[in-house]
Amino acid sequence: MDDLYQALRHNAELRCNVTAIADGKQSLSWSGLAARVGATSNDLGTSSETIGIFGDNSVDWVVAFLAACISGKTIVPIPTFFSKAQLEHVVKDASIARTIVTRADGEVELPSPLRLPTGGANSLGKAPPRSAGLIIYTSGSTGAPKGVRLESNQAIWSAKSLSGLVSANADDRYLSVLPLPMLLELICGVIVPVLVGGSAFYDDEIARGVATGAMANIAGAIERVQPTASVFVPQLLALYVSQLVAQHKQAPTSLRFIAVGGAPLPAALASAASRLNIPVCEGYGLSECSSVVAMNRPGAGREGTVGRPLPGLEVVVEEGEIIVAGPSVMDGYLGRSDRPSRWSTGDMGIIDADGFLRVFGRRDNLIVTPSGRNVSPEWIETMLMDDPRVGAAAVCQLDGAARHPTRLLALLVPSKHGEGWFQSATPAELDDLLVELCDAAPEYALPAEAVVISREQATERGLFTSNGRVRRSEAQKILHEASQTGEDNRMTTYERLSSETAEELGRFLSIPLVRNALESGGSRELYLSFLAQAYHHVKHTARLMGFAAAQTDDEEFQDALIEYLNEERGHEKWILEDIRALGGDPEVVANGKPGRACQVMVGYAYYAIQWISPYSLLGMVHVLEGLSVKLADRLATAVQRSLGLDGGGGFSYLKSHGGLDVGHVEFFKSLVNSIEDGATQDIVIDAARVMYGVYGAIFEELALTATGKADAA
């Protein structure tokens, strides 16, 4: 990696006072970076040895990596998200002599841990005594990761090739949000910026979230840093899209491109990103080929493909499998002497007439059905993930048992956006979802059933690798357990509430006006009438919560209601603004009175709280917020389409509640699940049943009004 030494020296001389790298705690200019690297390199010495680097994304991590390169070491970036057993395997397998530790971790014992020197050297020092080597451990789908040997400057070659493709330059600001031990992030977040003299900012909070499945404020980080480039996995892109939508914002104009890889990019997600001006470029690669094999170029991509192969690589498809040859192919796995001249990727694909590569999935994942049909699970999974409610999907075949023949099952993990919908979805609705999303698949490839687990359960089970891929062996276990045991007979309170009000929900959804509005929207007058009634019941929401809090002696319930109240206060003003935006008169609505059905609904809510139980309020919340999560976004889109509107005002109430109430439903779910008393549970369920009916009556009254058959209110 002599090129890194020369580039760092060049930048330190010509761009000495320009910021090179930064994190949330410190930043270094190019001269400061060279000084820190020089000091650390002096401490490491020039002996030939294997050095581990263990720490979070930070300035210190980058200093350690560059110093080890300049000292001619063999470098092993150690993922902090590996289990203790995996870490012990890496240390032993790579024969790590010393470890540069850039964070404290009491649970991990690493050989001869070193701390970075705090002072700087006067200069970068002499050229490297030898070319540094790199060993990358991929998490894979098993507990024993393999070490990929990149000892022939493969990473430098890939970095130079990528730099040319995306026109990387000294004006670039790169935002690093994936863990640096991931090879693609190391190349794009460290090596490329050094080679071209660009700056890089490392956000460890988001990188940790990617590794652990936790949510992070990616939109806030991009707004703050104003980067020109970054690398995402699809789950992170989905999170960014959802945050921009919730904030009614577009991506900043500073962004030139965001490379997306690690897993297939659903077409719906790519389209949503495009509408928000997120310049997505999907790519494909694997560590054995130095992370990047093909990539869609900025402004020259092709939808549904991973782009053309990098110049200099020979990529062919033989018997359906993608084969790669060229300077990025690894030197072999650690412990094996063979260096492959060509690498059989194990991925299936085709190259079209224009040279664009399309990847179908892993050869060893191929499913052969009892009828002899071949099914690539990734093909069906991408269809499932076209729905923004689905965060992750895995399709597996389960062997026949006493109750069922051999069949395909789908394991679904809801996205943050989709949690509320899946929590209230009935088995019939899940079946309908499978049919709808897999409409383009032949019948033999359609999953017979969907099993849903939460993101928390998926994380606890270790379902995902560090780059977001599903561990199929674990997915198979989860589906097998679900098939063997069936549904858990012990429902949570929330599950009981959803199950025992499913019939009422079905009746509500079958109301002709509701069904027609969701499918084809409606007139401006009808939508304004809906908003008027919404105003008259929404303005009571905070008051009802305060009233219920005053009626109960349960302090925890009071605290929860007060928290809810503060969230709900003022939402009726959004409705008035929507009415104004669509040409209605908000003053007339505010000073008018609601329809009879709305009066009955609000009156029942007050009555139930005072004369039945304050917990009756939770029945109303279940209906109104559950329906918001399930229907609001869909209704807004349908009405906009029917009115010929593309953006603009008039839909802030619906769109904000479609996304906003997802968090409320999660909070509501935990609140309801805390109710263990059966009689209190019955009160909530009865209130929800009544509320579905009286809320549905509002829509039936709106339909009559629209046809001129309702009496004046």
XYZ file of C-alpha atoms in Angstrom, residues 34-519:
486
model
C 0.445 12.893 8.909
C 2.013 13.815 12.273
C -0.250 11.438 14.230
C 0.325 8.635 11.729
C 4.084 9.208 11.859
C 4.165 9.039 15.664
C 2.078 5.868 15.750
C 4.191 4.279 13.013
C 7.346 4.963 15.054
C 5.794 3.200 18.042
C 4.827 0.187 15.938
C 8.318 -0.285 14.513
C 9.275 -1.925 11.244
C 9.165 -5.624 12.162
C 6.987 -7.927 10.095
C 3.966 -8.920 12.154
C 0.192 -9.128 12.156
C -1.550 -6.205 13.851
C -5.226 -6.120 14.830
C -7.256 -2.896 14.998
C -10.226 -2.925 17.348
C -12.433 0.082 17.894
C -15.369 2.172 16.789
C -15.430 4.361 13.679
C -13.248 7.291 14.664
C -10.262 9.466 13.848
C -8.139 7.210 16.073
C -9.152 4.106 14.100
C -8.066 5.723 10.832
C -4.770 6.869 12.353
C -4.118 3.297 13.535
C -4.875 1.823 10.112
C -2.677 4.258 8.181
C 0.175 3.859 10.676
C 0.036 0.086 10.355
C 0.104 0.445 6.555
C 3.158 2.693 6.651
C 4.892 0.303 9.067
C 4.460 -2.539 6.594
C 2.267 -4.657 8.862
C -0.322 -7.260 7.986
C -3.513 -5.607 9.188
C -6.616 -7.284 10.559
C -9.555 -4.880 11.090
C -11.503 -6.589 13.905
C -15.279 -6.060 13.840
C -16.551 -4.848 17.208
C -19.901 -6.477 16.473
C -18.410 -9.990 16.422
C -19.336 -12.291 19.288
C -16.713 -13.208 21.890
C -16.286 -16.625 20.254
C -15.806 -15.032 16.826
C -13.245 -12.572 18.217
C -11.288 -15.393 19.833
C -11.345 -17.269 16.536
C -10.031 -14.231 14.607
C -7.168 -13.637 17.050
C -6.071 -17.272 16.902
C -6.684 -17.815 13.195
C -4.738 -14.714 12.108
C -1.973 -15.141 14.717
C -2.410 -11.527 15.812
C 0.658 -10.428 17.747
C -0.500 -7.006 18.918
C -3.735 -5.056 18.809
C -4.265 -1.316 18.522
C -7.327 -0.662 20.668
C -9.160 2.621 20.097
C -11.917 1.973 22.608
C -12.211 0.304 26.015
C -14.096 -2.977 26.136
C -13.810 -4.942 29.336
C -15.384 -8.095 27.917
C -12.811 -8.623 25.180
C -9.280 -9.845 25.797
C -7.005 -8.952 22.887
C -3.290 -9.740 22.554
C -0.803 -7.024 23.644
C -3.262 -4.117 23.423
C -1.688 -0.818 22.379
C -2.934 2.731 22.806
C -2.268 5.457 20.271
C 0.378 8.043 21.238
C -1.102 11.448 22.030
C 1.754 13.459 20.519
C 2.744 13.875 16.898
C 5.967 13.287 15.001
C 7.782 16.025 13.113
C 7.290 14.179 9.858
C 5.613 11.174 8.313
C 8.836 9.200 8.383
C 10.440 6.925 5.837
C 8.672 4.971 3.142
C 7.151 1.618 4.191
C 9.739 -1.152 4.682
C 7.449 -3.522 2.802
C 3.985 -3.514 1.273
C 1.312 -3.896 3.921
C -1.100 -6.804 3.798
C -4.768 -6.866 4.662
C -6.867 -9.685 6.093
C -10.613 -9.141 6.082
C -12.905 -11.346 8.136
C -16.442 -11.590 6.871
C -19.220 -12.462 9.277
C -20.810 -14.834 6.787
C -23.651 -17.060 7.937
C -21.735 -19.228 10.404
C -19.927 -18.636 13.668
C -16.402 -19.153 12.285
C -15.518 -16.307 9.866
C -12.960 -16.863 7.108
C -9.965 -14.591 6.668
C -9.746 -13.143 3.143
C -6.120 -12.390 2.204
C -5.591 -9.164 0.247
C -1.815 -8.976 0.106
C -1.306 -7.758 -3.469
C -2.738 -4.234 -3.263
C -6.228 -5.404 -4.246
C -7.846 -2.777 -2.006
C -5.759 -0.008 -3.572
C -6.693 -1.200 -7.050
C -10.405 -1.176 -6.174
C -10.111 2.272 -4.574
C -8.443 3.733 -7.651
C -11.005 2.137 -9.951
C -13.914 3.449 -7.885
C -12.350 6.909 -7.692
C -12.288 7.087 -11.451
C -15.842 5.837 -11.872
C -17.383 8.381 -9.501
C -14.920 11.217 -10.234
C -13.800 11.362 -6.597
C -11.784 14.510 -5.901
C -10.323 16.754 -3.215
C -13.604 18.647 -2.819
C -15.486 15.535 -1.747
C -16.825 15.146 1.804
C -17.442 11.506 2.604
C -19.796 10.468 5.429
C -18.845 7.097 6.915
C -21.844 5.330 8.468
C -20.941 1.638 8.085
C -18.433 -0.149 10.356
C -14.873 0.410 9.084
C -13.890 -3.289 9.373
C -16.304 -3.876 6.487
C -14.034 -3.824 3.441
C -16.231 -1.609 1.261
C -16.388 1.023 4.001
C -12.629 0.818 4.571
C -12.033 1.398 0.860
C -14.569 4.208 0.432
C -14.223 5.807 3.862
C -10.436 5.748 4.295
C -8.455 4.727 1.235
C -10.316 6.737 -1.431
C -10.314 10.023 0.563
C -6.566 9.703 1.209
C -5.808 8.922 -2.434
C -7.771 11.925 -3.778
C -7.287 14.348 -0.873
C -10.966 14.490 0.095
C -12.269 14.784 3.644
C -14.145 12.158 5.652
C -16.428 12.326 8.682
C -17.002 9.204 10.802
C -20.365 8.781 12.553
C -19.955 5.946 15.026
C -23.510 6.105 16.359
C -24.966 5.182 12.977
C -22.258 2.586 12.298
C -23.071 0.874 15.593
C -26.753 0.981 14.705
C -26.078 -0.774 11.388
C -24.203 -3.544 13.212
C -26.738 -3.998 16.015
C -30.006 -3.247 14.213
C -30.654 -0.089 16.256
C -32.205 2.969 14.662
C -30.184 6.162 14.221
C -30.766 9.661 12.895
C -29.161 9.275 9.480
C -31.102 12.243 8.079
C -29.729 14.457 10.842
C -26.160 13.327 10.184
C -26.434 14.049 6.463
C -28.032 17.432 7.130
C -25.231 18.303 9.537
C -22.255 17.086 7.473
C -23.606 17.942 3.998
C -21.602 15.120 2.406
C -21.043 14.550 -1.274
C -20.876 10.768 -0.970
C -21.585 7.821 1.313
C -22.158 4.064 1.236
C -25.371 2.487 2.550
C -26.865 -0.952 2.926
C -30.524 -1.170 1.802
C -31.848 -1.110 5.382
C -30.033 2.155 6.043
C -31.369 3.650 2.809
C -34.895 2.643 3.849
C -34.381 4.373 7.193
C -33.109 7.540 5.489
C -36.076 7.552 3.109
C -38.564 7.142 5.964
C -36.953 9.958 7.947
C -37.014 12.354 4.993
C -40.660 11.505 4.309
C -41.604 12.078 7.950
C -39.812 15.438 7.897
C -41.237 16.447 4.496
C -37.699 17.031 3.209
C -35.561 16.199 0.196
C -31.968 15.009 0.228
C -29.434 17.874 0.260
C -28.077 19.013 -3.084
C -24.530 18.378 -1.842
C -24.980 14.615 -2.390
C -23.430 13.397 -5.638
C -23.964 9.707 -5.049
C -24.775 7.080 -2.443
C -23.513 3.625 -3.268
C -25.820 0.844 -2.048
C -24.755 -2.766 -1.679
C -24.606 -5.728 0.673
C -28.083 -6.991 -0.271
C -30.569 -6.622 -3.159
C -32.103 -3.152 -3.494
C -35.914 -3.379 -3.824
C -37.241 -1.457 -6.809
C -39.833 0.397 -4.705
C -37.132 1.617 -2.341
C -34.981 2.785 -5.247
C -37.963 4.673 -6.692
C -38.771 6.264 -3.342
C -35.154 7.373 -2.989
C -35.203 8.875 -6.472
C -38.308 10.922 -5.653
C -36.427 12.381 -2.683
C -33.410 13.263 -4.889
C -31.205 10.642 -3.246
C -28.624 9.756 -5.916
C -28.524 5.982 -5.416
C -26.034 3.822 -7.309
C -26.485 0.101 -6.673
C -23.415 -2.100 -6.845
C -22.333 -5.678 -6.299
C -19.278 -7.351 -4.899
C -17.811 -9.603 -2.265
C -14.733 -9.544 -0.051
C -13.044 -12.244 -2.128
C -12.966 -9.741 -5.007
C -12.002 -6.725 -2.909
C -15.598 -5.763 -2.310
C -16.638 -4.270 -5.670
C -17.193 -6.193 -8.909
C -19.783 -4.017 -10.657
C -21.470 -0.695 -10.026
C -23.996 1.621 -11.584
C -22.242 4.871 -12.432
C -23.774 8.196 -11.356
C -26.131 9.277 -14.124
C -25.512 6.137 -16.170
C -27.189 3.335 -14.283
C -29.799 0.810 -15.281
C -32.700 -0.088 -12.996
C -32.797 -3.684 -11.853
C -29.071 -4.208 -12.417
C -25.919 -3.709 -10.353
C -24.212 -1.860 -13.205
C -21.314 -2.768 -15.436
C -18.177 -4.535 -14.136
C -15.235 -2.367 -13.098
C -12.815 -1.687 -15.963
C -9.985 -4.177 -15.775
C -12.068 -7.040 -14.423
C -13.149 -9.969 -16.534
C -16.658 -10.944 -15.462
C -18.455 -13.798 -17.199
C -21.430 -16.025 -16.442
C -20.849 -19.742 -16.801
C -23.718 -22.154 -16.279
C -25.590 -19.357 -14.586
C -22.804 -18.516 -12.091
C -20.891 -15.217 -11.998
C -17.116 -15.704 -12.411
C -14.591 -12.916 -11.762
C -10.951 -12.610 -12.812
C -8.558 -9.699 -12.513
C -6.432 -7.655 -10.101
C -9.064 -7.457 -7.346
C -9.330 -11.225 -6.782
C -7.983 -12.254 -3.363
C -4.763 -14.126 -2.658
C -6.786 -16.897 -1.042
C -8.216 -17.677 2.351
C -5.940 -17.529 5.375
C -4.364 -20.910 6.018
C -4.593 -21.968 2.391
C -1.750 -21.586 -0.085
C -3.775 -21.578 -3.284
C -4.286 -18.230 -5.032
C -7.224 -18.401 -7.432
C -6.791 -16.872 -10.861
C -10.572 -16.740 -11.220
C -13.164 -16.609 -8.498
C -16.429 -18.507 -8.723
C -18.674 -16.206 -6.718
C -21.489 -18.665 -6.031
C -23.900 -15.965 -7.201
C -26.264 -16.520 -10.096
C -26.833 -13.850 -12.719
C -26.784 -12.719 -16.318
C -25.033 -9.988 -18.299
C -27.284 -8.198 -20.757
C -26.396 -7.068 -24.268
C -25.177 -3.694 -22.973
C -22.877 -5.242 -20.373
C -25.045 -4.612 -17.305
C -24.931 -7.326 -14.658
C -28.100 -8.628 -13.038
C -27.733 -10.760 -9.891
C -30.411 -13.318 -9.006
C -29.086 -14.841 -5.794
C -26.801 -17.493 -4.350
C -26.412 -20.787 -6.181
C -26.349 -22.663 -2.878
C -29.623 -20.962 -1.866
C -31.457 -22.323 -4.894
C -34.641 -24.145 -3.915
C -35.872 -27.124 -5.913
C -39.580 -27.680 -5.285
C -41.158 -31.167 -5.165
C -42.417 -30.543 -8.702
C -38.828 -30.005 -9.878
C -39.113 -26.236 -10.297
C -36.144 -24.024 -9.434
C -36.828 -21.029 -7.188
C -34.205 -18.429 -6.297
C -35.326 -17.174 -2.869
C -33.735 -13.765 -3.428
C -36.086 -13.271 -6.382
C -39.167 -13.642 -4.166
C -37.569 -11.771 -1.251
C -36.971 -8.718 -3.419
C -40.659 -8.746 -4.387
C -41.638 -8.893 -0.711
C -39.305 -6.038 0.188
C -40.798 -3.860 -2.516
C -43.360 -2.997 0.164
C -41.931 -0.349 2.531
C -43.625 -2.101 5.454
C -41.269 -5.075 5.020
C -37.802 -4.451 6.439
C -36.332 -7.880 5.704
C -37.523 -11.148 4.207
C -36.313 -14.716 3.875
C -37.947 -17.470 1.838
C -37.186 -21.065 2.789
C -38.545 -24.481 1.907
C -39.680 -26.702 4.768
C -39.795 -30.438 4.317
C -43.156 -32.140 4.552
C -44.536 -33.091 7.943
C -47.660 -34.711 9.259
C -49.759 -31.559 8.984
C -48.281 -29.970 5.884
C -46.642 -31.020 2.610
C -43.273 -29.609 1.585
C -43.860 -25.911 0.996
C -42.312 -22.466 0.815
C -42.617 -20.156 3.809
C -41.698 -16.482 4.099
C -40.135 -14.995 7.217
C -40.911 -11.270 7.424
C -39.363 -8.640 9.683
C -41.344 -5.381 9.650
C -39.659 -2.089 8.938
C -40.112 0.721 11.443
C -42.774 2.071 9.094
C -44.580 -1.260 8.945
C -44.604 -2.290 12.603
C -48.086 -0.964 13.273
C -49.598 -2.669 10.239
C -48.110 -6.062 11.039
C -49.104 -5.807 14.693
C -52.755 -5.533 13.731
C -52.742 -7.664 10.569
C -54.935 -10.759 10.578
C -53.744 -14.087 9.079
C -56.034 -13.442 6.118
C -54.446 -10.034 5.558
C -50.971 -11.597 5.643
C -52.055 -14.125 3.024
C -53.436 -11.318 0.872
C -50.164 -9.417 1.256
C -48.156 -12.384 -0.020
C -50.384 -12.751 -3.062
C -50.289 -9.016 -3.783
C -46.525 -8.586 -3.488
C -45.661 -11.796 -5.337
C -48.134 -11.171 -8.138
C -45.371 -11.433 -10.759
C -44.188 -14.833 -9.487
C -45.542 -18.138 -10.807
C -47.774 -20.082 -8.440
C -45.071 -22.638 -7.599
C -42.834 -19.845 -6.260
C -45.489 -18.242 -4.053
C -44.898 -18.744 -0.300
C -47.763 -20.633 1.302
C -47.581 -18.699 4.556
C -45.835 -15.766 6.215
C -44.293 -15.852 9.671
C -43.671 -12.430 11.213
C -41.126 -11.636 13.931
C -40.229 -8.219 15.316
C -36.913 -6.488 14.706
C -36.055 -7.033 18.361
C -36.688 -10.766 18.056
C -34.646 -10.883 14.847
C -31.726 -9.200 16.586
C -31.956 -11.499 19.602
C -31.897 -14.537 17.321
C -28.884 -13.218 15.398
C -30.845 -13.269 12.155
C -28.682 -10.644 10.420
C -25.025 -10.479 9.504
C -23.127 -7.232 10.057
C -24.019 -5.924 6.592
C -27.711 -6.693 6.950
C -27.913 -10.013 5.132
C -30.218 -12.660 6.528
C -28.607 -15.779 7.950
C -30.638 -18.388 6.126
C -29.808 -21.151 8.551
C -31.339 -19.097 11.375
C -34.336 -18.144 9.227
C -34.877 -21.844 8.508
C -34.793 -22.600 12.250
C -37.300 -19.856 13.058
C -39.695 -21.018 10.345
C -39.303 -24.643 11.427
C -40.094 -23.733 15.047
C -43.139 -21.742 13.958
C -44.319 -24.653 11.827
C -43.853 -27.187 14.625
C -45.373 -25.238 17.461
C -48.000 -23.196 15.638
C -49.122 -19.991 17.215
C -48.298 -19.393 20.854
C -51.469 -20.032 22.815
C -50.552 -17.359 25.321
C -51.369 -14.061 23.635
C -50.144 -10.733 24.877
C -52.863 -8.250 25.798
C -52.242 -6.328 22.588
C -52.475 -9.513 20.511
C -55.748 -10.361 22.272
C -57.068 -6.856 21.580
C -56.178 -7.115 17.885
C -57.537 -10.652 17.562
C -60.846 -10.022 19.318
C -61.591 -6.836 17.353
C -60.592 -8.258 13.958
C -64.223 -8.767 12.958
C -65.060 -5.122 13.703
C -61.989 -3.999 11.777
C -63.126 -6.075 8.820
C -66.572 -4.478 8.893
C -65.016 -1.026 8.972
C -62.785 -1.786 5.977
C -65.783 -3.124 4.055
C -67.661 0.208 4.277
C -68.051 1.166 0.587
C -66.767 4.724 1.035
C -63.672 3.510 2.891
C -62.948 0.831 0.321
C -63.494 3.134 -2.662
C -61.438 5.970 -1.157
C -58.467 3.682 -0.557
C -58.606 2.363 -4.106
